[in-house]
Amino acid sequence: MSETTEATVRKICEDFGNDRMRLMDIARAVQAEFGCVCGEAMDAIAKALKVHRVEVEGVVTFYAFLSEEPKGKIVIRVCNDIIDVMKGSEQVAEALKDELGVAMGETTDDGLFTLEETPCMGMCDQAPAILVNDVVVTYVGPDQAREMVRKLKADPDPTKLIGRVGDGNNADERINAMVHNNIRKAGEVILDGYADGEGLKKALAMTPAEVIRDVKTARLRGRGGAGFPTGMKWEFTRAAGGKKRYVLCNADEGEPGTFKDRVLLTERADMLFEGMTIAGYAIGAEEGIVYLRAEYMYLLKFLDDILAKRREKNLLGENVCGKQGFNFDIRIQIGAGAYVCGEETALISSCEGLRGDPKNRPPFPAQKGFQESPTVVNNVETFCCVPRILEKGPGWFAQMGSQGSPGTKLLSISGDCHKPGVFEVPFGISVKEMLKLCGAEEPAAVQIGGASGQMIGPDEFERTICYDDLPTGGSVMVFGPQRNILKVVDRFMDFFIEESCGYCTPCRVGNVLLKERLDRIIEGKGEPSDLEYLKDLGETVKISSRCGLGQTSPNPILTTLEKFRSKYEELVQEAPDGTQRNFDLADAVSDAQTIAGRQSVHL
Ligand SMILES: Cc1cc2nc3c(=O)[nH]c(=O)nc-3n(C[C@H](O)[C@H](O)[C@H](O)COP(=O)(O)O)c2cc1C
Ligand code: SF4
């Protein structure tokens, strides 16, 4: 590495205070400067931060958006989630491969383009979508993809691709994105009215304990999927020892089919920051961090600007709103393309500048989280509910929705329906009503709760969306009769295999074995005993995995085995002569033949 390059890396590290915790930001900045974080850059980072080189390498190699190998000046990422595939992303990928003359994962000879696939970008309502560096291009077709490459060859500035901008704040020059909000139904709590600042004002007139009491009385439950009572989480965090406490907002939104936080970050950023500030006051924190997924980088400038404006108005900073002794500020931490970082302990690791490995629990983040201090981690939507609860009173909130799930829920609905988008509905809405709202004419199956959720068929459409029946962090994917359910499941398994952090064997290996057996069935080589195998192995992976990713990854197989069993049964059959149908003798002896250097005469 030349002296000037080393000086540049040193300067980047200095800009982040040579703080080891900011390793993610440093690596991203180095990559932006040099196109990758090469070995020498890693050495320079390690030297500046006074950490071992292997720690830097561990981070760079963990995240999909970081690379130690040089990539093209322009990285085109094609979203390959199931909804995008249904809407034609494979044809878009083929067109791009052809136009660029490279395969997936390759870089063009002139070093201008790298072509990659990426899992759910949070744009299922406007699929197919691609990312061109940080620029999101939606509703792409093969011809448009080819045209885009031609334009980039003539002018390699991806921002020039932005033609017609989307609705609402997407058109704001700080965002300037082709993304659409697709808000189809505004509900009372979040998307309808909002008296900016009222909730915070009311909270600061109360004691922190009273604020927590109101959140508990409203019976607010976490909107990220698990539904843990928010007030209780805040109470545990406040009660935990230690001098510092932290408020972390989970804006990772990586669950396939989920995109409602994207809309909240675009249209309700003040509401989110207000909710986080109230949480800071309630638990006694001075610092908040929004963990923003890398795919939403296009929102960063806008969000940073809103934070700056809030500081100017003393809605953040010292003695917030004149409340003596209450100091609170928020910063944004950009992720780097890892679904597992949505898991709260992995998110904390990532905020600490580490690989996004989940941590052992207990201790829970409320006891020991960010920097070993008590930490509240909540979803974007959860924080957005808080100012409204304070503004309108907990009774107002608690009377909406269902008994065990008060309030409204934002659903991100996509797939085979006429109106994909975001719907704010009261908890307790039936699947049938929901399908009517989104214009799903012939739904044959609905996946609720993302890839890690469950698939239900028409005989269960009377069931309701709520924590006591069908819980979801927001993802709802609709599949019409033309879809092959097992191929959908297969795609979900690909996702989990790709996104497993690899720490524990059941998840790292078990998901691969599950997929292999599923593939055999799809290829028509399965036997009835394979169904039992899938069930047993799926349950083993669930109970023996360390974090929520492995604990839920077999769900697509297990729920379809239960509810769409005939789809499996029609593909499997007993071998007539008692042999194993899926045993391939030629394949089994091929290694031995290679070693022996001769072919079997019996094959
Ligand atoms: C693999 C995995 C990914 C997750 N992704 C997200 C996510 O993107 N956003 C989110 O809010 N919660 C996600 N969660 C749930 C979080 O771990 C955590 O429960 C949530 O952020 C808590 O906030 P809440 O109580 O407000 O829901 C994920 C969990 C797992 C296991
Ligand atoms: S369950 Fe999977 S993602 Fe979670 S820690 Fe184990 S290997 Fe990592």
XYZ file of C-alpha atoms and ligand atoms in Angstrom:
642
model
C 0.000 0.000 0.000
C 1.337 3.391 -0.921
C 1.958 5.990 1.741
C -0.849 8.159 0.427
C -3.297 5.258 0.556
C -2.282 4.467 4.109
C -2.669 8.129 4.974
C -6.189 8.095 3.503
C -7.170 5.063 5.593
C -5.618 6.689 8.670
C -7.613 9.854 8.012
C -10.868 7.864 7.653
C -10.179 6.157 10.977
C -9.458 9.519 12.587
C -12.744 10.902 11.248
C -14.457 8.172 13.267
C -12.363 9.009 16.340
C -10.229 5.854 15.864
C -13.158 4.235 17.633
C -13.187 0.457 17.313
C -16.979 0.524 17.654
C -17.179 2.413 14.350
C -15.418 -0.319 12.387
C -18.473 -0.864 10.171
C -18.519 2.790 9.150
C -14.760 2.822 8.666
C -14.847 -0.286 6.466
C -17.685 1.184 4.397
C -15.825 4.476 3.981
C -12.610 2.691 2.962
C -14.576 0.631 0.460
C -16.243 3.759 -0.944
C -12.778 5.263 -1.448
C -10.929 2.254 -2.912
C -13.665 -0.052 -4.191
C -12.809 -2.731 -1.605
C -11.185 -3.234 1.780
C -8.042 -5.017 0.632
C -5.550 -6.764 2.885
C -3.326 -3.734 3.155
C -6.262 -1.494 4.010
C -7.217 -3.974 6.725
C -3.668 -3.772 8.108
C -3.880 0.012 8.152
C -7.286 -0.049 9.877
C -6.029 -2.558 12.457
C -3.013 -0.338 13.162
C -5.090 2.826 13.546
C -7.723 1.208 15.775
C -5.164 -0.817 17.723
C -7.001 -4.077 17.137
C -5.819 -7.358 15.723
C -5.951 -7.617 11.955
C -8.121 -10.748 12.222
C -10.907 -8.693 13.853
C -10.995 -6.363 10.867
C -10.931 -9.286 8.460
C -13.722 -10.991 10.415
C -15.954 -7.960 9.893
C -15.083 -7.377 6.239
C -15.728 -11.002 5.308
C -18.986 -11.252 7.273
C -21.075 -8.632 5.491
C -22.371 -9.030 1.949
C -21.881 -5.339 1.147
C -18.214 -5.334 2.182
C -15.524 -6.954 0.073
C -11.803 -7.602 0.285
C -11.647 -8.158 -3.484
C -11.972 -5.204 -5.834
C -15.436 -4.864 -7.322
C -16.669 -2.869 -10.241
C -17.127 0.865 -9.901
C -20.826 0.120 -10.239
C -22.285 -2.853 -8.378
C -25.665 -3.976 -9.707
C -27.577 -6.144 -7.259
C -30.667 -7.966 -8.498
C -33.215 -8.805 -5.810
C -33.841 -12.544 -5.914
C -36.545 -13.030 -3.296
C -39.559 -15.099 -4.229
C -41.820 -12.122 -4.958
C -39.258 -10.564 -7.271
C -38.834 -13.906 -9.018
C -42.613 -14.102 -9.468
C -42.567 -10.636 -10.987
C -39.751 -11.432 -13.438
C -36.401 -10.791 -11.727
C -34.831 -13.863 -13.353
C -35.495 -12.411 -16.799
C -34.004 -9.112 -15.627
C -30.922 -10.981 -14.376
C -30.579 -12.768 -17.736
C -30.813 -9.476 -19.618
C -28.142 -7.937 -17.391
C -25.833 -10.925 -17.787
C -26.212 -10.738 -21.529
C -25.763 -6.991 -21.789
C -22.733 -6.965 -19.488
C -21.225 -10.215 -20.777
C -20.633 -11.594 -17.265
C -22.147 -14.239 -15.021
C -23.609 -13.537 -11.582
C -20.856 -12.610 -9.133
C -18.471 -11.478 -11.886
C -16.945 -8.146 -12.798
C -16.599 -6.852 -16.338
C -13.071 -6.778 -17.786
C -12.999 -2.987 -17.784
C -13.716 -3.016 -14.031
C -16.824 -0.899 -14.489
C -19.575 -3.328 -13.441
C -20.057 -6.128 -10.931
C -23.276 -8.122 -11.146
C -24.673 -9.803 -8.037
C -27.862 -11.191 -6.561
C -29.186 -9.982 -3.257
C -31.969 -11.264 -0.978
C -35.076 -9.185 -0.259
C -34.355 -5.463 -0.726
C -37.572 -4.360 0.983
C -39.237 -3.455 -2.334
C -41.585 -6.415 -2.881
C -44.475 -4.035 -3.594
C -42.612 -2.645 -6.615
C -40.783 -5.719 -7.835
C -38.613 -6.495 -9.687
C -36.174 -4.151 -8.012
C -32.440 -3.717 -8.322
C -29.815 -1.730 -6.483
C -27.247 0.150 -8.520
C -24.694 1.100 -5.886
C -27.064 2.911 -3.474
C -29.677 3.809 -6.090
C -32.879 1.774 -5.978
C -34.491 1.054 -9.352
C -37.998 -0.375 -9.119
C -40.471 -2.019 -11.509
C -37.577 -3.068 -13.769
C -38.132 -5.116 -16.910
C -35.486 -6.829 -19.054
C -35.518 -4.098 -21.735
C -35.244 -1.389 -19.152
C -32.326 -3.234 -17.541
C -30.470 -3.331 -20.866
C -31.169 0.336 -21.470
C -29.910 1.130 -17.989
C -26.572 -0.579 -18.678
C -26.190 1.379 -21.913
C -26.817 4.621 -20.055
C -24.313 3.713 -17.363
C -21.683 2.891 -19.969
C -22.153 6.367 -21.405
C -22.279 8.046 -17.987
C -21.256 5.898 -15.021
C -23.256 7.907 -12.485
C -26.103 5.751 -11.098
C -27.954 8.794 -9.739
C -28.585 9.816 -13.377
C -30.802 6.727 -13.663
C -33.343 8.332 -11.397
C -36.093 9.412 -13.701
C -39.565 9.693 -12.266
C -39.347 9.919 -8.477
C -41.835 8.242 -6.159
C -44.647 9.740 -4.115
C -44.555 11.568 -0.756
C -41.118 12.261 0.664
C -39.516 9.987 -1.921
C -39.672 13.082 -4.113
C -37.871 15.178 -1.471
C -34.488 16.149 -2.907
C -32.713 14.654 0.110
C -34.171 11.250 -0.838
C -34.770 11.630 -4.572
C -35.750 8.004 -5.094
C -37.847 6.086 -7.585
C -39.379 4.267 -4.623
C -43.132 4.447 -4.041
C -44.782 4.378 -0.640
C -47.789 2.435 -1.871
C -49.758 3.328 1.257
C -53.095 1.620 0.590
C -54.755 2.100 3.938
C -53.939 4.622 6.654
C -54.978 3.655 10.170
C -55.672 5.757 13.227
C -52.429 5.290 15.107
C -49.601 5.882 12.682
C -50.436 6.812 9.120
C -53.450 9.034 9.702
C -53.176 11.977 12.069
C -50.063 12.913 14.070
C -49.576 15.966 16.277
C -45.804 16.434 15.974
C -44.169 16.880 19.384
C -47.318 16.501 21.518
C -46.353 13.070 22.837
C -42.869 14.174 23.839
C -44.210 17.278 25.558
C -46.621 15.184 27.584
C -43.956 12.603 28.417
C -41.546 15.223 29.720
C -44.249 16.605 32.008
C -44.457 13.174 33.633
C -41.905 11.133 35.558
C -40.073 8.362 33.659
C -41.952 5.792 35.755
C -45.280 7.347 34.718
C -44.281 7.176 31.045
C -43.473 3.475 31.414
C -46.770 2.999 33.226
C -48.666 4.531 30.274
C -46.866 2.326 27.751
C -47.716 -0.681 29.933
C -51.350 0.391 30.315
C -51.627 0.735 26.541
C -50.390 -2.878 26.413
C -48.110 -2.008 23.513
C -46.336 -5.079 22.158
C -43.245 -5.085 19.938
C -44.042 -4.757 16.237
C -40.837 -6.518 15.079
C -42.490 -9.926 15.233
C -42.077 -11.451 18.685
C -44.654 -9.183 20.368
C -42.817 -8.716 23.666
C -44.556 -6.135 25.917
C -42.704 -2.864 25.336
C -43.416 -1.259 28.724
C -42.067 -4.310 30.510
C -38.884 -4.247 28.415
C -38.380 -0.579 29.271
C -39.005 -1.243 32.963
C -36.379 -4.042 33.035
C -33.879 -1.796 31.287
C -34.459 1.110 33.628
C -34.186 -1.178 36.648
C -30.908 -2.750 35.453
C -27.733 -1.476 37.083
C -24.950 0.527 35.436
C -24.341 4.143 34.603
C -25.234 4.158 30.904
C -28.257 2.900 29.023
C -28.996 2.856 25.317
C -31.985 2.998 22.969
C -31.556 1.038 19.737
C -34.005 1.125 16.876
C -34.166 -1.948 14.698
C -34.526 -0.647 11.136
C -32.888 -3.691 9.596
C -36.126 -4.886 7.995
C -34.590 -7.923 6.312
C -37.457 -10.416 6.619
C -38.518 -11.291 3.075
C -41.741 -9.538 2.207
C -41.431 -6.783 4.823
C -41.225 -3.156 3.720
C -43.460 -1.179 6.085
C -40.519 0.277 8.061
C -39.194 1.700 4.805
C -42.432 3.709 4.517
C -42.286 4.806 8.160
C -38.682 5.971 7.780
C -39.764 7.933 4.707
C -43.018 9.407 6.013
C -42.824 9.225 9.817
C -39.166 9.892 10.667
C -40.031 12.593 13.218
C -42.512 10.267 14.875
C -39.851 7.558 15.124
C -37.243 9.916 16.596
C -39.845 11.274 19.010
C -40.648 7.724 20.147
C -36.960 6.982 20.660
C -36.532 10.213 22.643
C -39.452 9.279 24.893
C -37.857 5.840 25.372
C -34.563 7.545 26.268
C -36.325 9.643 28.876
C -38.217 6.657 30.264
C -35.203 4.363 30.682
C -32.596 7.027 31.499
C -30.525 6.839 28.296
C -28.525 9.596 26.650
C -27.798 7.892 23.355
C -29.948 6.310 20.689
C -28.881 4.480 17.537
C -30.991 3.660 14.494
C -29.600 0.547 12.805
C -30.508 1.162 9.173
C -30.149 -1.622 6.635
C -27.676 -0.894 3.855
C -30.388 -1.287 1.215
C -32.032 1.855 2.661
C -28.863 3.939 2.300
C -30.838 6.253 -0.004
C -32.697 7.482 3.109
C -29.578 8.381 5.109
C -29.153 12.015 4.063
C -32.829 12.722 4.695
C -32.813 11.085 8.122
C -29.565 12.799 9.146
C -31.047 16.118 8.091
C -34.176 15.565 10.174
C -31.974 14.717 13.157
C -30.037 17.950 12.609
C -33.304 19.920 12.519
C -34.447 18.264 15.726
C -31.175 19.317 17.372
C -31.748 22.906 16.206
C -35.216 22.818 17.772
C -33.815 21.318 20.993
C -35.894 18.183 20.439
C -32.537 16.421 20.761
C -29.373 17.457 22.531
C -28.860 18.862 25.997
C -31.822 19.539 28.269
C -34.256 18.351 25.612
C -37.240 20.744 25.308
C -35.883 22.607 28.316
C -36.122 19.564 30.568
C -33.146 20.075 32.866
C -30.846 17.073 33.060
C -32.415 15.171 30.158
C -29.792 14.912 27.439
C -30.458 12.655 24.474
C -29.180 12.318 20.945
C -29.550 9.839 18.099
C -27.181 8.672 15.387
C -27.651 6.319 12.466
C -25.628 3.171 12.050
C -25.672 1.785 8.536
C -25.636 -1.998 8.202
C -23.856 -3.888 5.454
C -26.222 -6.536 4.120
C -26.812 -9.279 6.710
C -30.333 -10.475 7.561
C -29.192 -11.973 10.861
C -28.331 -8.449 12.073
C -32.081 -7.917 12.535
C -31.841 -10.331 15.462
C -31.413 -7.966 18.371
C -28.189 -9.354 19.848
C -26.585 -9.612 16.388
C -27.711 -6.025 15.784
C -25.907 -5.015 18.967
C -22.754 -6.846 17.832
C -22.927 -5.007 14.533
C -23.379 -1.619 16.264
C -20.273 -2.480 18.285
C -18.285 -2.853 15.078
C -18.172 -6.638 15.269
C -19.302 -9.453 12.998
C -23.077 -9.702 13.190
C -22.983 -12.805 15.353
C -25.910 -13.289 17.726
C -24.938 -13.412 21.399
C -25.898 -15.964 24.014
C -28.971 -15.067 26.071
C -29.219 -14.547 29.029
C -28.096 -11.920 29.703
C -30.788 -10.174 27.673
C -30.091 -6.757 26.123
C -32.252 -5.154 28.835
C -29.626 -6.324 31.341
C -26.455 -6.242 29.249
C -26.686 -4.973 25.695
C -24.781 -2.385 23.712
C -21.309 -1.917 25.222
C -22.383 -4.245 28.056
C -24.944 -1.669 29.214
C -28.715 -2.091 29.623
C -30.271 -1.539 26.207
C -33.748 -1.288 24.767
C -34.083 -2.632 21.218
C -37.380 -1.899 19.521
C -38.740 -1.990 16.028
C -39.383 1.227 14.029
C -43.163 0.779 14.225
C -43.059 0.120 17.973
C -41.314 3.450 18.564
C -43.810 5.170 16.240
C -46.715 4.002 18.419
C -45.241 5.611 21.533
C -45.809 9.354 20.849
C -49.404 8.550 19.928
C -49.971 6.649 23.182
C -48.639 9.597 25.164
C -50.556 12.129 23.057
C -53.950 10.400 23.039
C -53.716 8.358 26.226
C -53.173 4.624 26.770
C -56.926 3.918 26.905
C -57.396 5.267 23.387
C -54.732 2.897 22.110
C -55.762 -0.140 24.151
C -59.360 -0.083 22.909
C -58.239 -0.631 19.322
C -57.356 -4.015 17.916
C -57.984 -7.289 19.697
C -57.886 -8.267 23.367
C -54.327 -9.629 23.367
C -53.038 -7.347 20.626
C -54.108 -3.734 21.110
C -53.614 -1.028 18.490
C -53.076 -1.226 14.777
C -50.536 -3.128 12.696
C -48.789 -2.138 9.525
C -48.830 -4.938 6.996
C -46.608 -5.103 3.935
C -48.595 -7.127 1.432
C -47.123 -8.353 -1.835
C -47.393 -11.143 -4.384
C -50.454 -12.166 -6.345
C -52.743 -9.253 -5.521
C -53.828 -6.119 -7.343
C -52.843 -3.662 -4.618
C -49.481 -4.568 -3.105
C -48.393 -2.052 -0.501
C -48.671 -0.951 3.116
C -51.924 -1.311 5.051
C -52.464 -0.064 8.592
C -55.235 -2.259 9.992
C -56.543 -2.949 13.480
C -55.144 -6.130 14.991
C -57.699 -8.912 14.762
C -58.480 -8.407 11.081
C -59.210 -11.731 9.374
C -57.023 -12.996 6.570
C -60.123 -12.963 4.373
C -60.724 -9.247 4.985
C -57.061 -8.535 4.449
C -57.046 -10.366 1.127
C -60.070 -8.361 0.032
C -58.323 -5.108 0.919
C -55.282 -5.943 -1.201
C -57.320 -7.257 -4.131
C -56.176 -10.879 -4.028
C -58.628 -12.581 -6.351
C -57.641 -16.221 -6.218
C -55.326 -16.713 -3.265
C -54.239 -20.337 -2.953
C -51.797 -19.776 -0.095
C -50.675 -16.918 2.102
C -47.306 -16.739 3.840
C -47.700 -14.786 7.061
C -44.699 -13.478 8.976
C -42.107 -13.690 6.205
C -39.920 -16.628 5.308
C -39.697 -17.580 8.974
C -43.478 -17.416 9.408
C -46.176 -19.832 8.373
C -48.065 -20.681 5.218
C -51.827 -21.103 5.353
C -54.400 -22.180 2.791
C -57.989 -21.059 2.042
C -59.471 -23.256 4.786
C -57.763 -20.983 7.322
C -58.616 -17.588 5.864
C -61.073 -16.910 8.725
C -58.123 -16.781 11.106
C -56.972 -13.404 12.386
C -53.780 -11.345 12.345
C -52.738 -10.925 15.970
C -50.208 -12.311 18.434
C -52.622 -14.946 19.711
C -53.449 -16.345 16.284
C -51.316 -15.388 13.281
C -48.469 -13.118 14.356
C -46.421 -11.150 11.849
C -43.795 -8.453 11.965
C -45.591 -7.156 8.874
C -44.813 -9.511 6.008
C -47.733 -11.022 4.102
C -47.075 -12.755 0.761
C -49.951 -13.906 -1.404
C -49.620 -16.855 -3.795
C -52.135 -17.627 -6.523
C -53.050 -21.115 -7.801
C -50.398 -20.929 -10.553
C -47.551 -20.970 -8.001
C -45.598 -24.062 -7.049
C -45.724 -24.056 -3.251
C -42.714 -26.334 -2.845
C -40.591 -24.079 -5.029
C -41.605 -21.150 -2.845
C -40.476 -23.130 0.205
C -37.255 -24.027 -1.576
C -36.502 -20.369 -2.185
C -37.028 -19.605 1.508
C -34.580 -22.371 2.418
C -32.004 -20.893 0.006
C -32.430 -17.637 1.877
C -31.788 -19.159 5.295
C -28.758 -21.105 4.070
C -27.329 -17.916 2.640
C -28.072 -15.849 5.730
C -27.087 -18.279 8.515
C -24.129 -16.812 10.388
C -22.694 -20.335 10.548
C -22.001 -20.292 14.279
C -24.001 -23.371 15.228
C -24.136 -26.699 13.441
C -27.907 -27.353 13.450
C -28.559 -24.154 11.533
C -25.446 -24.197 9.342
C -25.738 -27.860 8.322
C -29.356 -28.701 9.114
C -30.809 -26.177 6.709
C -28.621 -27.504 3.900
C -29.779 -31.068 4.614
C -33.400 -29.939 4.698
C -33.044 -28.252 1.350
C -31.270 -31.226 -0.226
C -34.096 -33.535 0.784
C -36.701 -31.039 -0.384
C -34.939 -30.746 -3.750
C -35.051 -34.511 -4.193
C -38.779 -34.433 -3.627
C -39.247 -31.558 -6.082
C -37.216 -33.510 -8.665
C -39.601 -36.454 -8.243
C -37.006 -38.663 -6.550
C -38.499 -38.577 -3.061
C -39.904 -41.398 -0.960
C -42.674 -41.282 1.653
C -40.064 -41.657 4.418
C -38.553 -38.316 3.326
C -41.548 -36.510 4.783
C -40.839 -37.953 8.226
C -37.162 -37.106 7.787
C -38.012 -33.464 6.978
C -40.273 -33.213 10.005
C -37.773 -34.747 12.429
C -34.808 -32.799 11.146
C -36.823 -29.560 10.961
C -37.844 -29.921 14.578
C -34.281 -30.718 15.621
C -32.967 -27.597 13.888
C -35.653 -25.512 15.606
C -34.922 -26.676 19.120
C -31.151 -26.896 18.895
C -30.272 -23.633 17.130
C -28.869 -20.766 19.108
C -30.826 -17.823 17.756
C -34.169 -17.005 16.211
C -32.897 -17.514 12.664
C -32.243 -21.227 13.107
C -35.172 -21.570 15.479
C -37.573 -20.488 12.738
C -35.803 -21.438 9.489
C -37.517 -24.869 9.168
C -40.957 -23.214 9.482
C -41.612 -23.023 5.723
C -41.087 -26.771 5.442
C -42.849 -27.701 8.663
C -45.929 -25.549 8.077
C -46.362 -26.674 4.469
C -45.820 -30.310 5.467
C -48.733 -29.868 7.826
C -51.026 -27.716 5.720
C -50.128 -28.580 2.150
C -49.168 -32.211 2.690
C -50.770 -33.380 -0.534
C -48.283 -31.237 -2.502
C -45.495 -33.370 -1.066
C -47.388 -36.655 -1.204
C -48.142 -36.362 -4.885
C -44.405 -36.199 -5.630
C -43.108 -39.043 -3.471
C -43.519 -42.752 -4.016
C -42.187 -46.028 -2.694
C -39.550 -47.710 -4.904
C -41.161 -50.892 -6.342
C -38.306 -53.258 -5.474
C -37.626 -52.024 -1.971
C -34.499 -50.107 -3.038
C -33.993 -46.437 -2.357
C -35.337 -44.296 -5.236
C -33.111 -41.428 -4.419
C -29.938 -43.520 -4.248
C -27.769 -42.888 -7.298
C -25.243 -45.736 -7.608
C -23.185 -44.039 -10.315
C -22.890 -40.906 -8.220
C -22.046 -42.889 -5.071
C -19.103 -44.707 -6.674
C -17.818 -41.844 -8.809
C -15.195 -40.699 -6.261
C -13.938 -44.276 -5.838
C -13.695 -44.654 -9.622
C -11.656 -41.464 -9.866
C -9.254 -42.660 -7.150
C -8.956 -46.141 -8.698
C -8.556 -44.629 -12.148
C -10.983 -47.048 -13.806
C -14.678 -47.355 -14.567
C -16.938 -50.027 -13.115
C -18.086 -52.498 -15.746
C -21.427 -52.879 -13.954
C -22.638 -49.304 -14.406
C -33.149 -13.522 12.185
C -33.971 -12.438 12.807
C -34.183 -11.259 12.118
C -34.930 -10.245 12.697
N -35.124 -9.103 11.984
C -35.798 -8.080 12.551
C -35.966 -6.855 11.864
O -35.515 -6.700 10.727
N -36.643 -5.861 12.480
C -37.140 -6.013 13.755
O -37.708 -5.078 14.299
N -37.006 -7.153 14.421
C -36.344 -8.184 13.866
N -36.161 -9.329 14.570
C -36.671 -9.374 15.965
C -35.656 -8.735 16.920
O -34.742 -9.734 17.372
C -36.313 -8.117 18.155
O -37.199 -9.039 18.697
C -37.064 -6.825 17.861
O -36.236 -5.888 17.227
C -37.555 -6.233 19.169
O -38.335 -5.104 18.909
P -39.887 -5.062 19.219
O -40.065 -5.606 20.610
O -40.244 -3.632 19.115
O -40.556 -5.926 18.209
C -35.463 -10.392 14.001
C -35.260 -11.582 14.686
C -34.545 -12.602 14.090
C -34.354 -13.872 14.842
S -29.059 -20.249 14.633
Fe -28.018 -19.814 12.682
S -27.911 -17.606 12.565
Fe -28.385 -18.140 14.714
S -26.400 -18.293 15.738
Fe -26.834 -20.336 14.995
S -25.863 -20.406 12.949
Fe -26.010 -18.257 13.532
